[in-house]
Each structure stands twice: as C-alpha cells, then as structure tokens.
Amino acid sequence: MLKKNYTNIDGMLHIGGLSVEYLRKKYGTPLYIYDQKLIKDTARAFRENFKSDIFASEVSFASKAGSNLYLLGLIKNEGLFLDTVSIGEMYIGMKAGFEPKKIHLHGNNKTKEELVFAIENKIGTIIIDSYEEFLFLEEILKEMDEKMDCLLRINPDVKTSTHKYIQTSNADSKFGINIRDEKIESYIKEMAQSQFVNLLGFHAHIGSQVMEVGFFEEEAKILFDFTKKMQDLTDQSFSHLNLGGGFGVRQNKNDKDFDLEKFLRDFAKIIEEKIKDYKLKITRVGIEPGRSMINQAGTTIYSVGSVKHTLEGLPLVFVDGGMSDNIRPSLYGAKYDALIANRLDDKNYEKFRVGGKFCESGDILIEETDLPYPKRGDILAIENTGAYSLAMSSNYNKLPKPTVVFVEDGKDYLAVKRETLDDLIKNDCEYKGE
Ligand SMILES: *Cc1c(COP(=O)(O)O)cnc(C)c1O
C-alpha cells in the first residue's frame, strides 16, 4: 500500500520529516504542502502495476489536476506522459521538459490556435471530440500540409456514481461522441480514410472520483466491443486504446479505501484478456490519472482566527483561506476532514464547521468535522487536497495565491512563491481620466 510520510512528534504534525510549525514560520499560511516521496511512489506504482507483456502501457498525468513547473518536472522525471486541454497546459508541459511527443491534447472545444500550436510543436496525439472537430482539424492539417496521430473520444454511456459535475458519460454529456449515436459508424469510416488525420484508435473517460472497479471493467468491455466492431466495419486495425482516468481516492474518513496497486494489476489483466478474446491488434493502452496521482500527497495548512457560535448550526472555525484556495466544497460538495495540526494529542473533540474568509455564504470548507476546541493561531490542516484545489484557485476578494512547497526527507523545496500585492495588479491598467 502507498503510504503518506506523516508523523506525529510530540503532538505536532510532521510531513516528509518537517514540522508544519517550521513550514508555517518559513512560508506563512495558507500553504500547500506536497509529500514529494508519495508522488514519486505513486507514479512508480502506476508504471509498475499497469503493465503487460502483450501491450505497451502508457500512463499520462492529467495535468489539469495540478500543474506548475516543479510538479510537472517531477512527473516528467518519473517517465510519465502528459495530458493537456489547452495551449497553456501544453506550454507549461514543454517548459517543464516533456518531449512534445509525450504530450496529448484533449478538450471538447479546441481553438484553431491550440490545434495549430499542437501541430507545429509535434505533440503526440490529438484526441478528437466530435465529427465537427474532425472536419475542422482536417482542414487545418490540409492547409499546413501536415499529418497528425489522433484518437477519437467515445462516450461509452457508463453511468458512474459520482457527483453530476464530475460525471462525463451520460447521454447529455458534453464530451465525446455517444456510442449509441446512429451516425457514429459513418463518421468513423470517413475518419479512417482521412489523408491527414491518422486515426489510431479510441479514447474514453467515464468520470472522476469513481471508487467502483466495476465501472472501469464495464468501460473496458464496451470499448473493446466497439473497437472490434469498427475494425470489422472499416477493414482497418486500430493500435491504440485509451481508457482515461477517474480512479478514486479516499478523501475523508467516511470514504472507502481504493487499493490503487491491486486495481491497476487487475485492470491490466482484464485488458489483456479482452485483447486476446477479441483478437485485436491493439499494441498500446493508455490511462490518464489526475487526482489519484497527486491528491493524497497534498495537505493545506491554515492559521485559525476566530471561532463563532451562530444561533443555529455547528460553531464555525474561521481560517485565513477558503474558497479561493479550495473551491471544491462549494462547487460540488467535496467533503474533507481537518486536524489541529499543532495539538494532535488533544482528543477532546467537539463538532465544528470550518469556514473561510470570503464574502460568500457558501465559503464553508467543511460542514462537519471533529476538532479539539480551536484557538487563535492554531494550525488547521486539511489532508488530501493535492488535486484540483490549487489548480482551481482564484484571486477572489483579492487574496494572493498561496505558496506551494514540496517536502521530502527533512528538506523543503519551494515550488510556487506566494503572490505579492503587486502581482495582484500587474496586468491592470490605470484609469488616467479624460
Ligand atoms: C479530467 C480527466 C482525466 C483525469 O481525471 P481524474 O479524475 O483526475 O483522474 C483524465 N482524462 C481526461 C480526458 C480528463 O478529462
């Protein structure tokens, strides 16, 4: 099992061998702390468990879950590929040292600028999202006299159990072409004959934070069925298959554990069997973990301010951050637990809400958690914030974005500096009057 490098020394939380008090003194709060060793271990777990003798496996990190030069440099060093959905993500990926051919471009509405950038920089594959986008891309490739390796995103119509905003496989989903669309065969026939688009195979991504292995098995079965059908239809064999990401993580104490390593081994076996059963010529199978690569490695620490008792509801502990550094609770009801990280041995728990400092009633980080009575100046830590919190951060209420630090074996590595007040206005233009 993958393990966090957390320890309790005299009641003080230590991450990667460093006390959170030391880190707060050095960097201030709010502070994102990443357990560097855990990210390396997780990347290796993906590579070592999702592998096979009959297909080449390709693990791409979905960079939207978290992307800064430091993190991507670390991921690149672990030999992974990179998924991007915009020109900015491709740009950062290349700046972090990824070879362009190890970068893939996704997205349901890629702009011409993004497609041209991908083609000019010889990005690995473009994942086409619709028939209309295929025509658009073909026209651009024709103009540039270029060819591009592509996958087509299929919506396999697998209904998962997660929040609506992170489901992607419903019949009304904005992603991919639905497998039940009656025109899909004629689309694929046309794409398979294109001089410019080299259709290598199919892609699907069923949603995010999916905890049941059965959904991925169902997805794999549907995609293999489909590939076989399309192979017969087009008289062409497809060499690539990509099954997306969405592997669940344990976010709070009520969540089940998701044994990632076992899941990956089982998943690779299922895929092998299907390739053999269907006698397919698939030589490369990809997966695209985002959340499961970095979520558990991230912890956010805050300083506690006031505690307020409202007429109804649990008392509120206020912290010096909130929805600008983690919008997930307000956006789709993500649930976390908190710790008073400088008093881990104080077990006189009461129930509290944790609220942020932003001018929105919805700025509640945690609706209910057990804490010893918090005091001003305590360190409140929220675990498992590594994915999609920093990535979705904003400057709402003009709060500078927090520092990001990586820790390993008693050393701290600054990854992103805290924004300054000047950073907040660096792109603003002054009103000069008439
Ligand atoms: C978001 C996304 C992923 C990663 O999802 P996680 O839930 O973070 O693992 C992978 N592939 C595609 C196409 C995505 O849009």
Short mmCIF file of C-alpha atoms and ligand atoms in Angstrom, two decimals:
data_model
loop_
_atom_site.label_atom_id
_atom_site.label_comp_id
_atom_site.label_asym_id
_atom_site.label_seq_id
_atom_site.Cartn_x
_atom_site.Cartn_y
_atom_site.Cartn_z
CA MET A 1 0.00 0.00 0.00
CA LEU A 2 1.10 3.55 -0.71
CA LYS A 3 1.83 5.43 2.49
CA LYS A 4 1.91 9.06 3.43
CA ASN A 5 5.04 10.34 5.08
CA TYR A 6 3.21 11.83 8.07
CA THR A 7 4.38 11.54 11.65
CA ASN A 8 3.20 12.83 14.99
CA ILE A 9 6.12 14.11 17.09
CA ASP A 10 5.01 15.42 20.49
CA GLY A 11 1.59 16.29 19.13
CA MET A 12 2.96 18.21 16.12
CA LEU A 13 2.20 17.02 12.59
CA HIS A 14 5.34 16.41 10.53
CA ILE A 15 5.19 15.89 6.77
CA GLY A 16 8.22 14.49 4.97
CA GLY A 17 10.17 14.88 8.20
CA LEU A 18 9.38 18.58 8.69
CA SER A 19 7.05 20.07 11.28
CA VAL A 20 4.15 22.11 9.98
CA GLU A 21 5.08 24.80 12.53
CA TYR A 22 8.51 25.15 10.90
CA LEU A 23 6.88 25.30 7.47
CA ARG A 24 4.38 27.92 8.62
CA LYS A 25 7.14 30.08 10.08
CA LYS A 26 9.16 29.86 6.88
CA TYR A 27 6.37 30.26 4.30
CA GLY A 28 3.23 31.61 6.03
CA THR A 29 -0.34 30.42 5.58
CA PRO A 30 -2.38 29.32 3.72
CA LEU A 31 0.27 26.90 2.50
CA TYR A 32 0.02 23.93 0.15
CA ILE A 33 2.42 21.20 1.24
CA TYR A 34 3.17 18.27 -1.08
CA ASP A 35 4.69 15.00 0.12
CA GLN A 36 7.21 14.57 -2.69
CA LYS A 37 8.09 10.98 -1.85
CA LEU A 38 4.45 9.94 -2.05
CA ILE A 39 4.10 11.43 -5.55
CA LYS A 40 7.22 9.54 -6.70
CA ASP A 41 5.92 6.33 -5.12
CA THR A 42 2.52 6.81 -6.74
CA ALA A 43 4.00 7.48 -10.19
CA ARG A 44 6.08 4.31 -9.83
CA ALA A 45 3.06 2.34 -8.63
CA PHE A 46 1.25 3.32 -11.82
CA ARG A 47 4.16 2.32 -14.02
CA GLU A 48 4.93 -0.92 -12.22
CA ASN A 49 1.38 -2.22 -11.79
CA PHE A 50 -0.27 -1.13 -15.01
CA LYS A 51 1.88 -3.17 -17.39
CA SER A 52 1.66 -6.19 -19.62
CA ASP A 53 3.61 -8.48 -21.90
CA ILE A 54 1.13 -8.06 -24.72
CA PHE A 55 0.60 -4.31 -24.83
CA ALA A 56 2.77 -1.28 -24.15
CA SER A 57 1.25 0.71 -21.33
CA GLU A 58 1.20 4.46 -21.30
CA VAL A 59 0.43 6.40 -18.12
CA SER A 60 -0.33 10.06 -18.73
CA PHE A 61 -0.71 12.50 -15.89
CA ALA A 62 -3.83 14.64 -16.42
CA SER A 63 -2.17 17.98 -15.80
CA LYS A 64 -5.40 19.84 -15.11
CA ALA A 65 -5.41 18.20 -11.65
CA GLY A 66 -2.37 20.31 -10.82
CA SER A 67 0.20 21.99 -12.99
CA ASN A 68 3.21 24.05 -12.11
CA LEU A 69 6.75 23.71 -13.45
CA TYR A 70 8.06 21.97 -10.33
CA LEU A 71 5.33 19.32 -10.14
CA LEU A 72 5.42 18.63 -13.87
CA GLY A 73 9.22 18.39 -13.81
CA LEU A 74 8.94 15.77 -11.10
CA ILE A 75 6.28 13.83 -13.05
CA LYS A 76 8.38 14.02 -16.22
CA ASN A 77 11.36 12.59 -14.36
CA GLU A 78 9.24 9.59 -13.43
CA GLY A 79 8.86 8.81 -17.13
CA LEU A 80 5.15 9.54 -17.49
CA PHE A 81 3.26 11.14 -20.37
CA LEU A 82 1.16 14.31 -20.03
CA ASP A 83 -2.46 15.09 -20.83
CA THR A 84 -3.36 18.67 -21.61
CA VAL A 85 -6.55 20.51 -22.55
CA SER A 86 -5.31 23.95 -23.56
CA ILE A 87 -2.45 25.88 -25.10
CA GLY A 88 -1.38 26.93 -21.60
CA GLU A 89 -1.13 23.34 -20.38
CA MET A 90 0.85 22.30 -23.49
CA TYR A 91 3.15 25.28 -22.98
CA ILE A 92 3.83 24.53 -19.29
CA GLY A 93 4.35 20.85 -20.11
CA MET A 94 7.01 21.67 -22.68
CA LYS A 95 8.63 24.25 -20.36
CA ALA A 96 8.80 21.53 -17.69
CA GLY A 97 10.78 19.41 -20.13
CA PHE A 98 8.24 16.96 -21.56
CA GLU A 99 9.11 15.86 -25.07
CA PRO A 100 6.22 17.08 -27.23
CA LYS A 101 5.50 13.58 -28.47
CA LYS A 102 4.73 12.57 -24.87
CA ILE A 103 2.04 15.26 -24.62
CA HIS A 104 -1.56 14.67 -25.70
CA LEU A 105 -4.19 17.31 -26.40
CA HIS A 106 -7.77 16.85 -25.20
CA GLY A 107 -10.74 19.19 -24.96
CA ASN A 108 -14.30 19.47 -26.20
CA ASN A 109 -13.76 22.79 -27.99
CA LYS A 110 -10.16 23.23 -29.06
CA THR A 111 -9.46 26.53 -30.75
CA LYS A 112 -7.62 26.91 -34.05
CA GLU A 113 -4.73 28.49 -32.15
CA GLU A 114 -4.49 25.40 -29.91
CA LEU A 115 -4.66 22.95 -32.81
CA VAL A 116 -2.03 24.85 -34.80
CA PHE A 117 0.21 25.02 -31.71
CA ALA A 118 -0.16 21.26 -31.20
CA ILE A 119 0.63 20.53 -34.86
CA GLU A 120 3.57 22.93 -35.07
CA ASN A 121 5.10 21.56 -31.89
CA LYS A 122 4.56 17.95 -32.95
CA ILE A 123 2.50 16.99 -29.92
CA GLY A 124 1.93 13.22 -29.59
CA THR A 125 -1.77 12.81 -30.28
CA ILE A 126 -4.86 14.96 -30.53
CA ILE A 127 -7.99 13.41 -29.05
CA ILE A 128 -10.82 14.41 -31.39
CA ASP A 129 -14.05 15.15 -29.55
CA SER A 130 -16.67 15.33 -32.31
CA TYR A 131 -17.23 14.84 -36.04
CA GLU A 132 -17.36 18.58 -36.50
CA GLU A 133 -13.98 18.91 -34.79
CA PHE A 134 -12.58 16.21 -37.09
CA LEU A 135 -13.59 18.28 -40.14
CA PHE A 136 -12.09 21.42 -38.56
CA LEU A 137 -8.81 19.69 -37.76
CA GLU A 138 -8.60 18.07 -41.19
CA GLU A 139 -8.97 21.43 -42.86
CA ILE A 140 -6.17 22.93 -40.72
CA LEU A 141 -3.89 19.94 -41.40
CA LYS A 142 -4.58 20.23 -45.12
CA GLU A 143 -3.68 23.93 -45.05
CA MET A 144 -0.45 23.19 -43.17
CA ASP A 145 0.29 20.08 -45.24
CA GLU A 146 0.76 18.03 -42.07
CA LYS A 147 -0.44 14.70 -40.67
CA MET A 148 -1.44 14.05 -37.09
CA ASP A 149 -1.91 10.95 -34.96
CA CYS A 150 -5.35 11.08 -33.36
CA LEU A 151 -7.74 9.18 -31.15
CA LEU A 152 -11.49 9.66 -31.19
CA ARG A 153 -13.24 10.22 -27.88
CA ILE A 154 -16.19 7.91 -27.43
CA ASN A 155 -18.83 8.35 -24.75
CA PRO A 156 -19.39 4.75 -23.66
CA ASP A 157 -22.57 5.62 -21.74
CA VAL A 158 -21.35 4.19 -18.44
CA LYS A 159 -23.25 5.76 -15.56
CA THR A 160 -20.99 6.29 -12.57
CA SER A 161 -21.95 7.13 -9.04
CA THR A 162 -20.10 10.42 -8.53
CA HIS A 163 -21.35 14.00 -8.46
CA LYS A 164 -23.09 15.20 -11.64
CA TYR A 165 -20.39 17.79 -12.34
CA ILE A 166 -17.71 15.12 -12.48
CA GLN A 167 -19.66 12.52 -14.44
CA THR A 168 -18.78 12.53 -18.12
CA SER A 169 -20.55 9.55 -19.59
CA ASN A 170 -24.23 10.46 -19.52
CA ALA A 171 -26.24 10.72 -22.73
CA ASP A 172 -26.29 14.53 -22.34
CA SER A 173 -22.55 14.80 -21.60
CA LYS A 174 -20.61 17.49 -23.45
CA PHE A 175 -17.69 15.11 -24.08
CA GLY A 176 -17.12 12.73 -26.98
CA ILE A 177 -19.50 11.02 -29.40
CA ASN A 178 -22.05 8.76 -27.79
CA ILE A 179 -21.64 5.12 -28.67
CA ARG A 180 -25.39 4.93 -29.41
CA ASP A 181 -25.26 7.81 -31.89
CA GLU A 182 -26.56 6.29 -35.12
CA LYS A 183 -24.11 8.27 -37.27
CA ILE A 184 -21.03 7.08 -35.41
CA GLU A 185 -20.20 4.34 -37.92
CA SER A 186 -20.30 6.64 -40.91
CA TYR A 187 -18.15 9.18 -39.04
CA ILE A 188 -15.52 6.60 -38.23
CA LYS A 189 -15.50 5.21 -41.78
CA GLU A 190 -14.74 8.69 -43.04
CA MET A 191 -12.09 9.38 -40.40
CA ALA A 192 -10.36 6.06 -41.08
CA GLN A 193 -9.90 7.13 -44.71
CA SER A 194 -8.53 10.59 -43.99
CA GLN A 195 -5.21 11.54 -45.60
CA PHE A 196 -4.40 13.94 -42.79
CA VAL A 197 -5.88 12.50 -39.63
CA ASN A 198 -4.23 9.23 -38.72
CA LEU A 199 -6.88 7.57 -36.54
CA LEU A 200 -5.01 5.23 -34.21
CA GLY A 201 -7.99 4.18 -32.10
CA PHE A 202 -10.41 5.27 -29.42
CA HIS A 203 -10.49 7.06 -26.10
CA ALA A 204 -12.98 7.21 -23.25
CA HIS A 205 -13.04 8.76 -19.80
CA ILE A 206 -16.04 7.85 -17.66
CA GLY A 207 -15.83 10.47 -14.92
CA SER A 208 -13.87 11.32 -11.84
CA GLN A 209 -13.54 10.02 -8.29
CA VAL A 210 -15.00 6.65 -9.36
CA MET A 211 -14.48 4.19 -6.49
CA GLU A 212 -16.01 1.06 -8.00
CA VAL A 213 -13.71 -1.07 -10.12
CA GLY A 214 -16.78 -2.49 -11.91
CA PHE A 215 -17.36 0.74 -13.81
CA PHE A 216 -13.88 0.57 -15.34
CA GLU A 217 -14.41 -3.07 -16.29
CA GLU A 218 -17.67 -2.14 -17.96
CA GLU A 219 -15.94 0.71 -19.78
CA ALA A 220 -13.15 -1.59 -20.99
CA LYS A 221 -15.63 -4.17 -22.24
CA ILE A 222 -17.66 -1.57 -24.14
CA LEU A 223 -14.55 -0.06 -25.71
CA PHE A 224 -13.16 -3.41 -26.81
CA ASP A 225 -16.53 -4.42 -28.27
CA PHE A 226 -16.64 -1.14 -30.09
CA THR A 227 -13.07 -1.36 -31.40
CA LYS A 228 -13.76 -4.84 -32.74
CA LYS A 229 -16.92 -3.63 -34.47
CA MET A 230 -15.09 -0.67 -36.01
CA GLN A 231 -12.24 -2.90 -37.11
CA ASP A 232 -14.69 -5.12 -39.00
CA LEU A 233 -16.53 -2.12 -40.40
CA THR A 234 -13.50 -0.22 -41.69
CA ASP A 235 -11.29 -3.19 -42.52
CA GLN A 236 -8.58 -1.39 -40.59
CA SER A 237 -6.95 -2.43 -37.35
CA PHE A 238 -6.63 0.06 -34.53
CA SER A 239 -3.44 0.02 -32.48
CA HIS A 240 -4.28 2.33 -29.58
CA LEU A 241 -6.85 2.40 -26.85
CA ASN A 242 -7.07 4.91 -24.04
CA LEU A 243 -9.32 4.29 -21.06
CA GLY A 244 -8.96 7.68 -19.37
CA GLY A 245 -8.63 8.40 -15.68
CA GLY A 246 -11.02 8.96 -12.82
CA PHE A 247 -9.62 6.45 -10.34
CA GLY A 248 -11.00 7.26 -6.91
CA VAL A 249 -9.14 8.35 -3.81
CA ARG A 250 -10.05 8.31 -0.16
CA GLN A 251 -10.93 11.92 0.62
CA ASN A 252 -12.34 11.73 4.16
CA LYS A 253 -12.83 9.18 6.91
CA ASN A 254 -16.19 8.01 5.56
CA ASP A 255 -14.77 7.08 2.14
CA LYS A 256 -13.75 3.55 1.35
CA ASP A 257 -10.11 2.83 0.65
CA PHE A 258 -9.23 2.36 -3.00
CA ASP A 259 -6.35 -0.09 -3.35
CA LEU A 260 -4.72 1.53 -6.35
CA GLU A 261 -1.96 -1.02 -6.89
CA LYS A 262 -4.30 -4.00 -6.84
CA PHE A 263 -6.77 -2.19 -9.04
CA LEU A 264 -4.08 -1.43 -11.64
CA ARG A 265 -2.88 -5.05 -11.73
CA ASP A 266 -6.46 -6.35 -12.10
CA PHE A 267 -7.25 -3.73 -14.74
CA ALA A 268 -4.20 -4.67 -16.82
CA LYS A 269 -5.25 -8.35 -16.67
CA ILE A 270 -8.79 -7.59 -17.78
CA ILE A 271 -7.42 -5.62 -20.72
CA GLU A 272 -5.04 -8.43 -21.71
CA GLU A 273 -7.89 -10.94 -21.70
CA LYS A 274 -10.06 -8.70 -23.84
CA ILE A 275 -7.32 -8.13 -26.40
CA LYS A 276 -6.86 -11.90 -26.66
CA ASP A 277 -10.62 -12.69 -26.67
CA TYR A 278 -11.34 -10.25 -29.45
CA LYS A 279 -8.10 -10.97 -31.36
CA LEU A 280 -7.41 -7.24 -31.63
CA LYS A 281 -4.19 -5.69 -32.88
CA ILE A 282 -4.03 -3.24 -30.01
CA THR A 283 -0.41 -2.68 -29.05
CA ARG A 284 -0.71 0.34 -26.78
CA VAL A 285 -3.13 1.03 -23.94
CA GLY A 286 -3.20 4.29 -22.05
CA ILE A 287 -4.66 5.51 -18.79
CA GLU A 288 -4.79 9.09 -17.56
CA PRO A 289 -4.74 9.51 -13.79
CA GLY A 290 -5.03 13.05 -12.45
CA ARG A 291 -6.48 13.06 -8.97
CA SER A 292 -5.12 9.64 -7.96
CA MET A 293 -1.57 10.75 -8.82
CA ILE A 294 -1.35 13.75 -6.51
CA ASN A 295 -4.39 14.15 -4.28
CA GLN A 296 -3.23 12.21 -1.23
CA ALA A 297 0.17 13.90 -1.34
CA GLY A 298 -1.29 17.37 -0.76
CA THR A 299 -2.13 19.00 2.55
CA THR A 300 -3.29 22.59 3.04
CA ILE A 301 -2.45 24.33 6.29
CA TYR A 302 -4.18 27.45 7.56
CA SER A 303 -3.92 29.61 10.65
CA VAL A 304 -7.01 29.67 12.84
CA GLY A 305 -8.65 33.04 13.50
CA SER A 306 -11.99 33.46 15.28
CA VAL A 307 -14.43 30.82 16.41
CA LYS A 308 -18.05 31.91 16.04
CA HIS A 309 -21.18 30.43 17.61
CA THR A 310 -24.17 31.06 15.38
CA LEU A 311 -27.81 30.78 16.52
CA GLU A 312 -28.17 27.52 14.63
CA GLY A 313 -25.73 25.04 13.19
CA LEU A 314 -22.32 23.91 14.40
CA PRO A 315 -19.83 26.51 15.66
CA LEU A 316 -17.60 27.92 12.92
CA VAL A 317 -13.80 27.88 12.99
CA PHE A 318 -12.51 30.53 10.62
CA VAL A 319 -9.25 30.10 8.73
CA ASP A 320 -7.16 32.53 6.68
CA GLY A 321 -8.10 30.96 3.33
CA GLY A 322 -11.15 29.21 1.92
CA MET A 323 -12.89 29.06 -1.43
CA SER A 324 -10.09 30.86 -3.30
CA ASP A 325 -7.58 28.10 -2.45
CA ASN A 326 -10.10 25.24 -2.46
CA ILE A 327 -13.42 25.73 -4.24
CA ARG A 328 -14.30 22.04 -4.34
CA PRO A 329 -16.59 22.00 -1.28
CA SER A 330 -18.60 24.98 -2.61
CA LEU A 331 -18.55 23.80 -6.24
CA TYR A 332 -19.59 20.19 -5.84
CA GLY A 333 -19.87 19.33 -2.19
CA ALA A 334 -16.42 17.75 -1.74
CA LYS A 335 -16.00 16.53 1.83
CA TYR A 336 -12.79 16.77 3.84
CA ASP A 337 -11.68 16.23 7.44
CA ALA A 338 -9.48 18.63 9.40
CA LEU A 339 -6.86 18.36 12.13
CA ILE A 340 -5.48 20.85 14.61
CA ALA A 341 -2.01 20.01 13.44
CA ASN A 342 -0.11 21.51 16.40
CA ARG A 343 -2.21 19.61 19.02
CA LEU A 344 -2.63 16.13 17.57
CA ASP A 345 -2.72 14.51 21.02
CA ASP A 346 -5.60 16.66 22.27
CA LYS A 347 -8.54 14.31 21.80
CA ASN A 348 -11.26 16.43 23.48
CA TYR A 349 -13.16 16.51 20.24
CA GLU A 350 -16.23 18.61 19.55
CA LYS A 351 -18.01 19.12 16.27
CA PHE A 352 -17.22 22.21 14.21
CA ARG A 353 -17.71 23.68 10.79
CA VAL A 354 -14.65 25.14 9.07
CA GLY A 355 -15.33 28.42 7.27
CA GLY A 356 -13.18 30.56 5.02
CA LYS A 357 -12.76 34.35 4.98
CA PHE A 358 -14.51 35.08 1.68
CA CYS A 359 -17.66 37.11 1.12
CA GLU A 360 -19.88 34.21 0.11
CA SER A 361 -22.13 32.22 2.44
CA GLY A 362 -21.10 29.13 0.51
CA ASP A 363 -17.49 29.59 1.59
CA ILE A 364 -17.56 26.67 4.01
CA LEU A 365 -14.61 24.29 3.64
CA ILE A 366 -16.03 21.57 5.89
CA GLU A 367 -19.63 21.17 7.05
CA GLU A 368 -18.75 18.93 9.98
CA THR A 369 -15.50 17.72 11.50
CA ASP A 370 -14.19 16.69 14.92
CA LEU A 371 -11.60 19.00 16.45
CA PRO A 372 -10.28 19.93 19.89
CA TYR A 373 -11.57 23.46 20.66
CA PRO A 374 -9.50 25.61 18.24
CA LYS A 375 -7.57 28.63 19.49
CA ARG A 376 -6.48 31.67 17.51
CA GLY A 377 -3.08 30.87 15.99
CA ASP A 378 -3.57 27.10 15.89
CA ILE A 379 -2.64 25.36 12.65
CA LEU A 380 -5.60 23.77 10.94
CA ALA A 381 -4.61 21.16 8.36
CA ILE A 382 -6.84 19.68 5.68
CA GLU A 383 -5.46 16.49 4.20
CA ASN A 384 -5.93 15.13 0.69
CA THR A 385 -6.11 18.49 -1.07
CA GLY A 386 -3.41 17.76 -3.67
CA ALA A 387 -5.66 17.66 -6.73
CA TYR A 388 -7.99 20.29 -8.21
CA SER A 389 -7.69 22.74 -5.31
CA LEU A 390 -4.55 24.67 -6.23
CA ALA A 391 -5.47 24.03 -9.87
CA MET A 392 -8.82 25.81 -9.45
CA SER A 393 -7.55 28.58 -7.16
CA SER A 394 -8.54 32.18 -7.79
CA ASN A 395 -7.84 35.69 -6.54
CA TYR A 396 -11.38 36.23 -5.29
CA ASN A 397 -11.53 39.05 -2.73
CA LYS A 398 -8.01 39.84 -3.97
CA LEU A 399 -6.22 37.26 -1.89
CA PRO A 400 -2.75 36.47 -3.24
CA LYS A 401 -2.46 32.79 -4.25
CA PRO A 402 -0.64 30.73 -1.60
CA THR A 403 2.86 29.33 -1.55
CA VAL A 404 3.39 25.76 -2.75
CA VAL A 405 6.16 23.77 -1.10
CA PHE A 406 7.32 20.18 -1.63
CA VAL A 407 8.90 18.24 1.24
CA GLU A 408 10.93 15.04 1.37
CA ASP A 409 13.32 13.53 3.89
CA GLY A 410 13.57 16.61 6.07
CA LYS A 411 14.08 19.04 3.17
CA ASP A 412 11.69 21.62 1.77
CA TYR A 413 11.64 22.77 -1.85
CA LEU A 414 9.83 25.95 -2.84
CA ALA A 415 7.67 25.21 -5.92
CA VAL A 416 5.50 28.31 -6.30
CA LYS A 417 6.12 31.60 -4.48
CA ARG A 418 3.23 33.34 -2.73
CA GLU A 419 1.80 36.11 -4.89
CA THR A 420 2.63 39.61 -3.78
CA LEU A 421 0.27 42.59 -3.61
CA ASP A 422 1.96 43.90 -6.76
CA ASP A 423 1.25 40.60 -8.53
CA LEU A 424 -2.43 41.29 -7.91
CA ILE A 425 -2.36 44.37 -10.13
CA LYS A 426 0.42 43.52 -12.56
CA ASN A 427 -1.92 43.18 -15.54
CA ASP A 428 -4.23 46.02 -14.57
CA CYS A 429 -4.14 49.35 -16.41
CA GLU A 430 -4.68 52.55 -14.50
CA TYR A 431 -7.54 54.93 -15.21
CA LYS A 432 -5.92 58.14 -16.43
CA GLY A 433 -9.03 60.34 -16.59
CA GLU A 434 -10.11 62.30 -19.65
C1 LIG B 1 -10.02 15.00 -16.04
C2 LIG B 1 -9.58 13.97 -16.98
C3 LIG B 1 -8.74 12.96 -16.53
C4 LIG B 1 -8.29 12.82 -15.11
O1 LIG B 1 -9.33 12.57 -14.24
P1 LIG B 1 -9.01 12.26 -12.69
O2 LIG B 1 -10.33 12.08 -12.09
O3 LIG B 1 -8.30 13.44 -12.15
O4 LIG B 1 -8.17 11.04 -12.67
C5 LIG B 1 -8.30 12.03 -17.47
N1 LIG B 1 -8.68 12.10 -18.77
C6 LIG B 1 -9.49 13.08 -19.22
C7 LIG B 1 -9.86 13.10 -20.65
C8 LIG B 1 -9.98 14.03 -18.35
O5 LIG B 1 -10.79 14.98 -18.81
#
